[in-house]
Tab-separated table of C-alpha atoms in Angstrom:
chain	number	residue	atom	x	y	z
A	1	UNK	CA	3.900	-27.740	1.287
A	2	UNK	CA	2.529	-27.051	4.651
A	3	UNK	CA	0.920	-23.831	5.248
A	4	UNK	CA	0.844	-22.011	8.828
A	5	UNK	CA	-0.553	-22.767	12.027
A	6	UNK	CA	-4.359	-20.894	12.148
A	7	UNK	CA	-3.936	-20.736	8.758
A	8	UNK	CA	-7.930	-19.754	7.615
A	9	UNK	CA	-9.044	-22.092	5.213
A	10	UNK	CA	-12.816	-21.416	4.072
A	11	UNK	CA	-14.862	-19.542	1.293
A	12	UNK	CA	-16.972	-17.046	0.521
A	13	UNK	CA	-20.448	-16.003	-0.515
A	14	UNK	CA	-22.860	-12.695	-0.834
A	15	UNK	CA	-25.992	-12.882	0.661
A	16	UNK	CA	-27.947	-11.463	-2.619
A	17	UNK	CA	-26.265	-14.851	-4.545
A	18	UNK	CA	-26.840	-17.054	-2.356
A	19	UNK	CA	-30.097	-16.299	0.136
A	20	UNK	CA	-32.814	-16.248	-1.619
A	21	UNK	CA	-35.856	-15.447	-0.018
A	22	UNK	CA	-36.462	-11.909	-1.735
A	23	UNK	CA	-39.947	-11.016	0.240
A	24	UNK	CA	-39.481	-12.817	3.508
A	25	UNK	CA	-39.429	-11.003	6.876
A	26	UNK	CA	-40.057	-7.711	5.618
A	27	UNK	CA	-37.367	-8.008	3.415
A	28	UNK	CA	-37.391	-5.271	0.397
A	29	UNK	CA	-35.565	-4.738	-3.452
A	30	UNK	CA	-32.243	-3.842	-3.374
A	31	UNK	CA	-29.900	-2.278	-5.878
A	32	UNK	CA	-28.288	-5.905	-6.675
A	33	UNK	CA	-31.772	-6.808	-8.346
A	34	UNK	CA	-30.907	-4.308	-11.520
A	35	UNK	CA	-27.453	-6.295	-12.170
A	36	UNK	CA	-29.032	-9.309	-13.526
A	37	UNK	CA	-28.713	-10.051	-17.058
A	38	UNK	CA	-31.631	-10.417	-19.044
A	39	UNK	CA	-31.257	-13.644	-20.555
A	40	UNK	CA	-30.202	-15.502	-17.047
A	41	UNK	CA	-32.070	-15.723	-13.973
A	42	UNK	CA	-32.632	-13.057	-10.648
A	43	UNK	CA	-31.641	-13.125	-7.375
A	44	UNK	CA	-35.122	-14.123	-5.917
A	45	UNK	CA	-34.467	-17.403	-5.345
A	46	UNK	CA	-30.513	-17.952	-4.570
A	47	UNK	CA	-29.935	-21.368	-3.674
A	48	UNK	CA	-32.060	-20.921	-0.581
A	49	UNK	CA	-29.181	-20.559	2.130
A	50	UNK	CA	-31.968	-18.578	3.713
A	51	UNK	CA	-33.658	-21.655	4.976
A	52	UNK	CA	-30.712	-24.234	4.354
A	53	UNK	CA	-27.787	-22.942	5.996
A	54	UNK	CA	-27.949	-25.426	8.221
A	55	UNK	CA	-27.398	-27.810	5.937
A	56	UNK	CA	-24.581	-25.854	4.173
A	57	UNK	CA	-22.423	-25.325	7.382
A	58	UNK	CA	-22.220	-28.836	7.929
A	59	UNK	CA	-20.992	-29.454	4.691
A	60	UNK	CA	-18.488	-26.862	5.079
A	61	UNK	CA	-17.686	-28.243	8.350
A	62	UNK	CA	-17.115	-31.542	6.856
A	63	UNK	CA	-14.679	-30.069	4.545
A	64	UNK	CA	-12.734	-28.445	7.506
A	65	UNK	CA	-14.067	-24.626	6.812
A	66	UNK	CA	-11.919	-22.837	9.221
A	67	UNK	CA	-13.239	-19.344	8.220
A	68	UNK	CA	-16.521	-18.577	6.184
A	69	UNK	CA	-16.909	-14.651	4.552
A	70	UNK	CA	-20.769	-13.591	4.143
A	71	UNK	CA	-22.333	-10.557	3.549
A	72	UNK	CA	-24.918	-9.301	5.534
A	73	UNK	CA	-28.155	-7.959	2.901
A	74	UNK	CA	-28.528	-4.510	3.634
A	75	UNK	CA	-32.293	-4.650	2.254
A	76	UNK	CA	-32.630	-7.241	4.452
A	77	UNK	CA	-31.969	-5.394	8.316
A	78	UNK	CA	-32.713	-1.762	6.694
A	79	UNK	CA	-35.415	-2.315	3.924
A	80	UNK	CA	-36.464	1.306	3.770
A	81	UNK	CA	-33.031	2.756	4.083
A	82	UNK	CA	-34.009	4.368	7.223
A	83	UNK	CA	-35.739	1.975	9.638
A	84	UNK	CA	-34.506	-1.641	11.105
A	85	UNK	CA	-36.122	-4.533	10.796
A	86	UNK	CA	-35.631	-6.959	14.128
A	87	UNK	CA	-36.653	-9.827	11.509
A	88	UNK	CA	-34.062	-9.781	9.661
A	89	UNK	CA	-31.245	-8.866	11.606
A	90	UNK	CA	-32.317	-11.988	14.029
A	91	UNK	CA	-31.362	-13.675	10.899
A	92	UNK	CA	-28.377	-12.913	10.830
A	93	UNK	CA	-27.853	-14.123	14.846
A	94	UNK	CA	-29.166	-17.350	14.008
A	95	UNK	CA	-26.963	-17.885	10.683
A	96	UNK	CA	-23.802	-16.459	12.925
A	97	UNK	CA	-24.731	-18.705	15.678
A	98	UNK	CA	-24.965	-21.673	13.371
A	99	UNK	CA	-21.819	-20.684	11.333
A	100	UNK	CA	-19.761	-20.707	14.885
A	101	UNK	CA	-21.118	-23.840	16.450
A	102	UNK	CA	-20.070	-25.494	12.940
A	103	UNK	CA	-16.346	-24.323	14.102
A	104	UNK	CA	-15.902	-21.322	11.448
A	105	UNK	CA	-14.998	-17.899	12.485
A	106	UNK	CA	-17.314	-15.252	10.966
A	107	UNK	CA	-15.952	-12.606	8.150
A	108	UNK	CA	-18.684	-10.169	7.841
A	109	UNK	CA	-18.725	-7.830	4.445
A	110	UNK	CA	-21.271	-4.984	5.008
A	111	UNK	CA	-21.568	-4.028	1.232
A	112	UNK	CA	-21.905	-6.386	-1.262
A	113	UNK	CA	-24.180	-4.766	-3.679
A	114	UNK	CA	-27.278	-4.749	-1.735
A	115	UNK	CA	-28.185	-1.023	-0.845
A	116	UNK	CA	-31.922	-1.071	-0.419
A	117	UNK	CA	-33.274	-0.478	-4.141
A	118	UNK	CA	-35.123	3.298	-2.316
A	119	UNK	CA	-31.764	4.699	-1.508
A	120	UNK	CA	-30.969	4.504	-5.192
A	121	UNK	CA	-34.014	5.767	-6.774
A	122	UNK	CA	-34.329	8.816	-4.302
A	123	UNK	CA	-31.113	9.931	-3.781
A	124	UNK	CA	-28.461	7.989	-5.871
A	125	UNK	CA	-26.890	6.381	-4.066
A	126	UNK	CA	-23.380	6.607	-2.648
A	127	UNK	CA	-23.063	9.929	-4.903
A	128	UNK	CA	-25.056	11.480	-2.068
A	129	UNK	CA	-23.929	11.865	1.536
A	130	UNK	CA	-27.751	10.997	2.790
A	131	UNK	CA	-26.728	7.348	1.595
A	132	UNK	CA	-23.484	7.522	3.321
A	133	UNK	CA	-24.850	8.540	6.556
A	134	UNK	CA	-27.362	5.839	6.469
A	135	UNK	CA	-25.117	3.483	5.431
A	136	UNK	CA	-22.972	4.584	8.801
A	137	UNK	CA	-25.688	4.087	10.792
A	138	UNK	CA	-26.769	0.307	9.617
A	139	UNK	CA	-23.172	-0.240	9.622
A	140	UNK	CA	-23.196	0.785	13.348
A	141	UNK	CA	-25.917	-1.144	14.688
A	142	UNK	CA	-24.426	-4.278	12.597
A	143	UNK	CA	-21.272	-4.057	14.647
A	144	UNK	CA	-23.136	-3.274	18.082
A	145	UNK	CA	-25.386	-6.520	17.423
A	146	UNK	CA	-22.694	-9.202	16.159
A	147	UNK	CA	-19.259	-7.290	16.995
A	148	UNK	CA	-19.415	-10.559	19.959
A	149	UNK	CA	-19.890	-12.986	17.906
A	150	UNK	CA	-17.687	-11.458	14.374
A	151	UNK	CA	-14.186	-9.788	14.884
A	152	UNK	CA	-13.212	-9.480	11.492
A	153	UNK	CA	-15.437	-7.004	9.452
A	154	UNK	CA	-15.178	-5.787	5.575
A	155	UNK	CA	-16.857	-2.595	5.102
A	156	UNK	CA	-16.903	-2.265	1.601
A	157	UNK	CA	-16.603	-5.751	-0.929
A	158	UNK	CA	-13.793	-4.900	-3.859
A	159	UNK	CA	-13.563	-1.434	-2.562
A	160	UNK	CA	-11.551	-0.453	-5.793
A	161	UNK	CA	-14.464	-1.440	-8.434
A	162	UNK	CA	-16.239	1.749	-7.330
A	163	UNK	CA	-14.361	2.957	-10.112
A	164	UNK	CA	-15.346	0.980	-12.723
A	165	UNK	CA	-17.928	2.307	-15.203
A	166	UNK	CA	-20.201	-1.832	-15.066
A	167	UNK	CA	-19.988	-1.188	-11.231
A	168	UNK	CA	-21.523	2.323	-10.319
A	169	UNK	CA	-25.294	0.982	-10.319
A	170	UNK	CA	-23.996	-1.594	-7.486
A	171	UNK	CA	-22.919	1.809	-5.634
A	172	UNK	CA	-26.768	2.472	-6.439
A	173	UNK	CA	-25.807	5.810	-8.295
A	174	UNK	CA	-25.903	7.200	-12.174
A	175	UNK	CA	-23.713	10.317	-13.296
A	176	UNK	CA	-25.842	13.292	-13.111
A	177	UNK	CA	-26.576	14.895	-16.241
A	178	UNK	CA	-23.373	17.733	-16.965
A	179	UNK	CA	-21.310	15.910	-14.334
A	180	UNK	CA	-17.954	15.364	-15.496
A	181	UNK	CA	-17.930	11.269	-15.202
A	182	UNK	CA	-14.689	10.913	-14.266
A	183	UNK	CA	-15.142	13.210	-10.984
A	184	UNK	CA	-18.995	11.308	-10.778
A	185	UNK	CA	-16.660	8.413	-10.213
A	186	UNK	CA	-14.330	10.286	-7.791
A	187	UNK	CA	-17.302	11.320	-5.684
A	188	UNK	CA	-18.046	8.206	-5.004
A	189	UNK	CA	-14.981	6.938	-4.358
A	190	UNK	CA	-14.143	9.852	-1.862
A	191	UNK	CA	-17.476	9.163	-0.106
A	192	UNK	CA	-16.957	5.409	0.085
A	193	UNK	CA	-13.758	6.037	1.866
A	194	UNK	CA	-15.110	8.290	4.305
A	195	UNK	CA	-17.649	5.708	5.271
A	196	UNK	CA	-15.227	3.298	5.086
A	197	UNK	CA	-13.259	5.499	7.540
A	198	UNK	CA	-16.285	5.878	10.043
A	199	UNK	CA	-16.849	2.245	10.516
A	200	UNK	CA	-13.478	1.061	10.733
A	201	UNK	CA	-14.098	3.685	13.568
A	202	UNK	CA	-16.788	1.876	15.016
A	203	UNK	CA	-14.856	-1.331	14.477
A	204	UNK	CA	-12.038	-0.251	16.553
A	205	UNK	CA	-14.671	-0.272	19.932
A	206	UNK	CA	-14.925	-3.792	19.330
A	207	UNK	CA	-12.625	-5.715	21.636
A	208	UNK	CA	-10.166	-7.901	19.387
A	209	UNK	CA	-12.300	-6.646	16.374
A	210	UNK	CA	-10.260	-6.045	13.194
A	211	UNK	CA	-11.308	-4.142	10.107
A	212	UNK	CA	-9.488	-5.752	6.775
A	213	UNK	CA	-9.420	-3.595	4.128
A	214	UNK	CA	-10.578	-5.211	0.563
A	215	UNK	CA	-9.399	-4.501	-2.968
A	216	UNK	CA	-9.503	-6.426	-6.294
A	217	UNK	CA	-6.693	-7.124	-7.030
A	218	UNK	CA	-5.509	-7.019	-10.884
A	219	UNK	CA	-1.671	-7.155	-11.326
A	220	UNK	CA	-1.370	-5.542	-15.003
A	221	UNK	CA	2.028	-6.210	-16.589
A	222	UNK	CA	3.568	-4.208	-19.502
A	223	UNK	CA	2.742	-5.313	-22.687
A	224	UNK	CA	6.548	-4.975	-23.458
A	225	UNK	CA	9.690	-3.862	-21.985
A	226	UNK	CA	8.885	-0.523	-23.688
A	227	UNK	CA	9.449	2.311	-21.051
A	228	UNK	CA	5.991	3.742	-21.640
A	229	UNK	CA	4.104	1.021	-21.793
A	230	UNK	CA	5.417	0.345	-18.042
A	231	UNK	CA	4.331	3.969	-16.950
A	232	UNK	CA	1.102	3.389	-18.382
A	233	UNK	CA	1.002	-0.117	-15.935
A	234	UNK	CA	1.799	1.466	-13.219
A	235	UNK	CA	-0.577	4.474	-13.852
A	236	UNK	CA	-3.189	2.049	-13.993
A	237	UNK	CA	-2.511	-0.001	-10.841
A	238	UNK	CA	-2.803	3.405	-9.081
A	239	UNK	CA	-6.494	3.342	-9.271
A	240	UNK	CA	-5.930	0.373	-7.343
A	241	UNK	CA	-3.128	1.609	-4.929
A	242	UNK	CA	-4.926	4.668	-3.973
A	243	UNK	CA	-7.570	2.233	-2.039
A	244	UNK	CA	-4.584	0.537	-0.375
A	245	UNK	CA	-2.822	3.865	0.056
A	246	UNK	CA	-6.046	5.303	2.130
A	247	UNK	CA	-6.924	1.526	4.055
A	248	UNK	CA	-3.132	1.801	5.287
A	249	UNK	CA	-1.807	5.443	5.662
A	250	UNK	CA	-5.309	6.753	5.965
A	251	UNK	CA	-4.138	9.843	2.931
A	252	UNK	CA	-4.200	9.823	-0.786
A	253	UNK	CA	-1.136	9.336	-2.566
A	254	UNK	CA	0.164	12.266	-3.925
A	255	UNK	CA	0.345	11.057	-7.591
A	256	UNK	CA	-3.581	10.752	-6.761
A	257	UNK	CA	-4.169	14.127	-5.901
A	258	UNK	CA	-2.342	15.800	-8.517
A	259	UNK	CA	-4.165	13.684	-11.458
A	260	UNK	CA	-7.392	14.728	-9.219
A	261	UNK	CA	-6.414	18.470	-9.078
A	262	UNK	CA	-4.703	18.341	-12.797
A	263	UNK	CA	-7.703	17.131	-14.428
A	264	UNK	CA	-10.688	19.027	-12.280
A	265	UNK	CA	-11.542	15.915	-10.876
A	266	UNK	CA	-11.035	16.479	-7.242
A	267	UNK	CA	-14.196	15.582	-5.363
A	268	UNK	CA	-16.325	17.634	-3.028
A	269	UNK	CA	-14.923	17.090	0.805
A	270	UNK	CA	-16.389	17.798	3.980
A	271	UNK	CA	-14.474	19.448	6.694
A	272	UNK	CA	-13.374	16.577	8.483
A	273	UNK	CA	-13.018	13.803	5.829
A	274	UNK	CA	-9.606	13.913	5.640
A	275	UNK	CA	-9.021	13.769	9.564
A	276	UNK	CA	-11.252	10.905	9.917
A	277	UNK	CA	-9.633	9.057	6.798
A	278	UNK	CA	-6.411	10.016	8.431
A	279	UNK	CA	-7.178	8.608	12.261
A	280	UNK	CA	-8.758	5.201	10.839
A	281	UNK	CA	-6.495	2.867	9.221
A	282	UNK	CA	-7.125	-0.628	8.727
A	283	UNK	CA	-5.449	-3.822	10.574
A	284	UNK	CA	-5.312	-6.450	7.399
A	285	UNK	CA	-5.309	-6.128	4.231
A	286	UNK	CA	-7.998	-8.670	2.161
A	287	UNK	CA	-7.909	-9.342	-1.545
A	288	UNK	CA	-10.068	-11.244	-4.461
A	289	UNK	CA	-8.184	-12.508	-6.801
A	290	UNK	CA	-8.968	-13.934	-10.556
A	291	UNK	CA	-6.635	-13.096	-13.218
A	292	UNK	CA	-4.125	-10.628	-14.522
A	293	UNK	CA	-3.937	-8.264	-17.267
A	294	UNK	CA	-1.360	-6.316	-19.504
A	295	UNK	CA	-1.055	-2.707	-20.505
A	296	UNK	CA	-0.302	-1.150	-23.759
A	297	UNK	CA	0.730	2.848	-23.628
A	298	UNK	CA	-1.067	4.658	-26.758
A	299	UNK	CA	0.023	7.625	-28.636
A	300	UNK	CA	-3.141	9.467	-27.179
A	301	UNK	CA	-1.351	9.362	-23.657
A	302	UNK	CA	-4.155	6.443	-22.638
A	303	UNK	CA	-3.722	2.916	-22.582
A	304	UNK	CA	-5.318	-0.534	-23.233
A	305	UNK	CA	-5.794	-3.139	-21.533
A	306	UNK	CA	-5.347	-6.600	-22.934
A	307	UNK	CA	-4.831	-10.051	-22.314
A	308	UNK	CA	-1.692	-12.041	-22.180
A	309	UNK	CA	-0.809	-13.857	-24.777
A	310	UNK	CA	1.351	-16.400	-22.520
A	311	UNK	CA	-1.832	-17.492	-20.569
A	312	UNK	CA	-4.669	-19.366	-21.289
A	313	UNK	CA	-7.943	-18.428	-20.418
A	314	UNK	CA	-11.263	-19.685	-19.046
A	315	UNK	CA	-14.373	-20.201	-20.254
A	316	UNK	CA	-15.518	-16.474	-19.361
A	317	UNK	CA	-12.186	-15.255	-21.102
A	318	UNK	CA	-10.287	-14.697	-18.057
A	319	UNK	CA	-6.989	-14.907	-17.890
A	320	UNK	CA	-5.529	-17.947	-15.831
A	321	UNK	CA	-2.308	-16.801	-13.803
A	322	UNK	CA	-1.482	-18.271	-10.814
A	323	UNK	CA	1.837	-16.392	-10.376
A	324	UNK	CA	-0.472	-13.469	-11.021
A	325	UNK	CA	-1.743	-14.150	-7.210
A	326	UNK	CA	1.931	-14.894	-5.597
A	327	UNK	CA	2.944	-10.717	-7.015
A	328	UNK	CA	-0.096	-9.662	-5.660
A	329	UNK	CA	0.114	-10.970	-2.435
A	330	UNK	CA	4.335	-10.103	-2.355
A	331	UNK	CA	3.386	-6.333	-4.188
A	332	UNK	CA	1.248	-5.552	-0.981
A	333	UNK	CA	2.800	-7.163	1.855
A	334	UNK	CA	6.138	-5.297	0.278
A	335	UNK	CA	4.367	-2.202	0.334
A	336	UNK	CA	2.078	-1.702	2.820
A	337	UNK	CA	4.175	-4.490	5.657
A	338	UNK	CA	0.128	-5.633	6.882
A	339	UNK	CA	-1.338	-9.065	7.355
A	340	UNK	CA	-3.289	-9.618	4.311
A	341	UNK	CA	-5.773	-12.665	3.432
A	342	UNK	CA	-6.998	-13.910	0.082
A	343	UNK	CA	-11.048	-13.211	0.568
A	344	UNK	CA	-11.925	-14.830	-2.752
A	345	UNK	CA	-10.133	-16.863	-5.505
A	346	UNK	CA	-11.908	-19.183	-7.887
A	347	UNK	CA	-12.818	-20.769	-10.953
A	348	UNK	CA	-16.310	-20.651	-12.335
A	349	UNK	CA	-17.487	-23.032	-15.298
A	350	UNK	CA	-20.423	-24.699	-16.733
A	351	UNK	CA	-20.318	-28.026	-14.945
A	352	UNK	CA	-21.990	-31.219	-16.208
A	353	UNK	CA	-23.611	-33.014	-13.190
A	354	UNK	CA	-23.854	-37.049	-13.890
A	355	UNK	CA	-24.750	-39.871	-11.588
A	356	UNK	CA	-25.043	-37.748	-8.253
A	357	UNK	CA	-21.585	-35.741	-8.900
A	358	UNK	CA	-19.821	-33.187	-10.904
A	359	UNK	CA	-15.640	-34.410	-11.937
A	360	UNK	CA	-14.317	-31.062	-12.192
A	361	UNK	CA	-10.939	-31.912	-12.987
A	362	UNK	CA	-9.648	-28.131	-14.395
A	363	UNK	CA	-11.453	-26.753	-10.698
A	364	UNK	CA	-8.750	-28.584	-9.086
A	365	UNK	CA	-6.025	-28.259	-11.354
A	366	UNK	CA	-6.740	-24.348	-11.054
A	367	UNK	CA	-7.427	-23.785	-7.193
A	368	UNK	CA	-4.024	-26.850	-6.482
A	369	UNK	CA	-1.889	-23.834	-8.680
A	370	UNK	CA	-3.398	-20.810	-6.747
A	371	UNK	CA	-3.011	-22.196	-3.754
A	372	UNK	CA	0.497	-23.582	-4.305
A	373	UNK	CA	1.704	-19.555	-5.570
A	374	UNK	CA	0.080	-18.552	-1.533
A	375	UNK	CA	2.157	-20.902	-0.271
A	376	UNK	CA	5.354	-19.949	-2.542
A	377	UNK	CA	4.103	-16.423	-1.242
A	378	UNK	CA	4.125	-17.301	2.923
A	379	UNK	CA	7.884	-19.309	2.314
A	380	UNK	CA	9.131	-15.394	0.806
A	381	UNK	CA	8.040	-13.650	3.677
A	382	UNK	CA	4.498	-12.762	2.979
A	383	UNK	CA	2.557	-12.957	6.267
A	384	UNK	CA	-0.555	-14.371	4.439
A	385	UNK	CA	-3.237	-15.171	7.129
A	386	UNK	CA	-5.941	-17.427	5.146
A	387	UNK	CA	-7.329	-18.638	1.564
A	388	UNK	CA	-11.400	-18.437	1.238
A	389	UNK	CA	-12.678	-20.317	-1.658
A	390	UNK	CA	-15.066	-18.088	-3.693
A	391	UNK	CA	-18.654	-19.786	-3.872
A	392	UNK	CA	-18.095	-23.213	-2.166
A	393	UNK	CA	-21.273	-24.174	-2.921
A	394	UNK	CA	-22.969	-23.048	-6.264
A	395	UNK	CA	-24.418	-19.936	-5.829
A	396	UNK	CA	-25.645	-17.387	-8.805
A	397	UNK	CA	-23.092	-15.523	-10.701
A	398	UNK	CA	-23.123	-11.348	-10.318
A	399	UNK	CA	-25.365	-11.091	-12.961
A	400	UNK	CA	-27.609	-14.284	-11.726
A	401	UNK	CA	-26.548	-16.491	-13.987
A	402	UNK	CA	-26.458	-20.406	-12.524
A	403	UNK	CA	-24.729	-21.631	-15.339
A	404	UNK	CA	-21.575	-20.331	-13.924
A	405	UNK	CA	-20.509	-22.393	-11.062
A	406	UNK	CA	-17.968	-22.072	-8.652
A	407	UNK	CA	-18.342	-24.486	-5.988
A	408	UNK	CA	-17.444	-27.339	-4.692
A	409	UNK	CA	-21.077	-28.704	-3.894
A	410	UNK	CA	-23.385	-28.603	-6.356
A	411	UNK	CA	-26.859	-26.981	-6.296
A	412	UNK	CA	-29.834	-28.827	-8.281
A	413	UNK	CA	-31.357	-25.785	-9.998
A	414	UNK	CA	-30.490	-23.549	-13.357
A	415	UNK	CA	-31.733	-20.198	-15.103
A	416	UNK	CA	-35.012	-21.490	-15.921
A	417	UNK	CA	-35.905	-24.254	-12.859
A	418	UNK	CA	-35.491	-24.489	-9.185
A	419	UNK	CA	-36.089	-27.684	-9.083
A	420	UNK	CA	-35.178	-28.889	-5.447
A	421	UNK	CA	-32.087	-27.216	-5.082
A	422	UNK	CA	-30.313	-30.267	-3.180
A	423	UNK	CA	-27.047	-30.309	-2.624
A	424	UNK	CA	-24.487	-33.381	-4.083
A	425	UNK	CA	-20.792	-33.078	-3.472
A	426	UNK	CA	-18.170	-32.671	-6.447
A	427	UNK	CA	-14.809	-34.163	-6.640
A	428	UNK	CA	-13.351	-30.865	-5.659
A	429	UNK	CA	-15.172	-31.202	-2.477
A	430	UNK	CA	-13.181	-34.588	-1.266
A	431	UNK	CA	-10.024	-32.585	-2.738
A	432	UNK	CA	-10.498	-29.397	-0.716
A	433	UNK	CA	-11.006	-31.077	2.345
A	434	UNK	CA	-8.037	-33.347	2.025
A	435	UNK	CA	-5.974	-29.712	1.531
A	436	UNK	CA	-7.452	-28.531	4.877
A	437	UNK	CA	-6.961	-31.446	6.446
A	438	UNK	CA	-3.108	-31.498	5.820
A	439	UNK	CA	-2.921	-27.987	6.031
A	440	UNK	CA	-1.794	-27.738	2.594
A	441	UNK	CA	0.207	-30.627	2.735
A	442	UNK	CA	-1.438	-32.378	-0.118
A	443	UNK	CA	0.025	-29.203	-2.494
A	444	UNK	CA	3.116	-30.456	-4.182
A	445	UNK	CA	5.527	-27.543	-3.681
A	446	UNK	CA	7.223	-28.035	-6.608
């Protein structure tokens, strides 16, 4: 299987997972630092990319990294909310610079969970338009100081999970007390968008600069060939199309506003939201990836969602489907006729590091079959630009738990000890780079 010419091979990190250095440089709390889980670690320490990146690019460089995602910490260049910090955006110009002399392009996510923790506390986050404005303006200056240096842009990371109920305190907000949840939820969806809007705006100053739209995507099949229990799918991808709907056509979809309108959950607009959302569509279309679900229709006119029986799972009870990834990438390319990029697909488990290495057999066997179903994708038309790896390198999980690796290098360290952090190359890593360095040739196509 060979994949295409420019095809963007990489990965992808966060800055909060992966930095470290939590009261450096005028550096401040962010929201991120509530989503730990109690009985793991925090996001204090990372795995110290702060002061090793370095060290990291040339690994990644070794491997072939074409393309490299990142997130720039908003605590980190804004710690106040309000006020810049030149420490830590020049940062960010030396990790750019060092990413690009190490031969991968920048992909630069401007929210990944890491609203400065005093936007949340005073004003609740992106449920107020206070946050949304200042979230414009760091945007802004972001762009003005590396939109020479990074021409592809992300404003918001898994724009769609602003709708889930375990994700609105990484929007930095709470439902007001005798607000409806469902239009809490709406609120800050509509608001997202807007901003979204705005700095795809900004984006489109920047010469060759491209703003890719990013969803999670979840295909959810019907639990049976039962004509209800495929509305009930479809009903519930629409949470997900509606992001899509508004990246490309710059408009909700009309099944959208209805439901909105129908059940009184239509959120507050300002006068020229719509005309903004309208004039500011996006050039790409970027995705994460992990598993699939199916959907069961109810006699309460709700659904549940379940997993599928035919798959197995991992050891966090996801389901594995690498077809799953080959519909998503053909439902959106069919729909929506944009370039779109896989931004994150991976496998995390609890590796056991012996004599300087990790074997991690079932990483390989599960990125080979994901990356074989992009492939299958690109031969039926799709116009799939790259594949990043989620977490090349170990890096903390989204509730800072180290026991959960991803990467292809491991990181000495756990919950409990640091240690010295040093970095010692996998088996996947010598696999990875072989698949870069045949540009996918070493995927068996069968």
């Amino acid at each position: 299987m060979r994949f295409p010419e420019n095809f963007l091979w990489g990965g992808a990190v966060t800055a909060h997972q992966s930095e470290g250095a939590y009261d450096i440089d005028g550096k401040l709390p962010s929201v991120c630092d509530l989503l730990a889980r109690d009985d793991a670690s925090n996001f204090h320490d990372g795995v110290d990319s702060y002061h090793r990146y370095d060290e990291d690019f040339a690994l990644f460089e070794e491997m072939g990294f074409k393309s490299y995602r990142f997130s720039i910490d908003w605590s980190r260049v804004m710690p106040d909310g309000f006020h810049f910090n030149e420490e830590g955006m020049a940062f960010y110009d030396r990790f750019i610079d060092s990413m690009i002399a190490h031969g991968m392009e920048p992909i630069c996510s401007l929210y990944h969970f890491e609203m400065p923790m005093v936007l949340y506390e005073k004003y609740n986050g992106f449920y107020s338009r206070i946050v949304v404005d200042q979230f414009i303006k760091y945007a802004y200056k972001m762009i003005d100081r590396y939109g020479d240096r990074v021409k592809k842009w992300i404003s918001f990371n898994e724009h769609n999970g602003i709708l889930l109920d375990g994700h609105k305190l990484a929007y930095g907000a709470i439902c007001p007390e005798g607000v409806k949840e469902e239009l809490f939820f709406h609120q800050l969806m509509h608001n997202s968008l807007y901003a979204h809007a705005k700095v795809t705006e900004k984006v489109h100053t920047i010469e060759n600069a491209l703003m890719l739209g990013m969803v999670l995507y979840i295909p959810h099949y019907s639990a049976s060939c039962h004509p209800m229990d495929e509305l009930a799918a479809r009903n519930h991808m629409a949470k997900t199309n509606v992001f899509l709907d508004v990246f490309v056509h710059g408009e909700y979809s009309p099944y959208f506003l209805k439901k909105m309108k129908h059940d009184q959950t239509m959120p507050v607009m300002e006068d020229n939201d719509l005309k903004i959302m309208k004039e500011n569509t996006v050039d790409w279309i970027s995705l994460s990836y992990y598993n699939s679900d199916i959907v069961q229709y109810d006699s309460h006119h709700s659904y549940h969602i379940l997993n599928n029986p035919c798959l197995e799972v991992s050891q966090w009870n996801w389901s594995v489907d690498p077809v799953g990834l080959r519909i998503a990438l053909r439902d959106i390319y069919e729909k929506y006729r944009l370039p779109v990029m896989v931004v994150e697909n991976g496998l995390g488990v609890e590796d056991i590091f012996e004599n300087g290495t990790v074997i991690d057999d079932k990483r390989i066997t599960y990125l080979d079959a994901h990356i074989k179903q992009v492939g299958k994708a690109i031969e039926e038309g799709v116009d799939c630009r790259g594949y990043l790896v989620w977490g090349p390198i170990d890096i903390l999980s989204s509730q800072a738990d180290m026991n959960k690796r991803y990467g292809m290098i491991y990181v000495n360290r756990d919950n409990n000890n640091l240690r010295d952090m040093n970095r010692y190359k996998k088996k996947s890593f010598e696999w990875y780079k072989n698949v870069i360095h045949s540009n996918g040739g070493l995927i068996d196509d069968e």
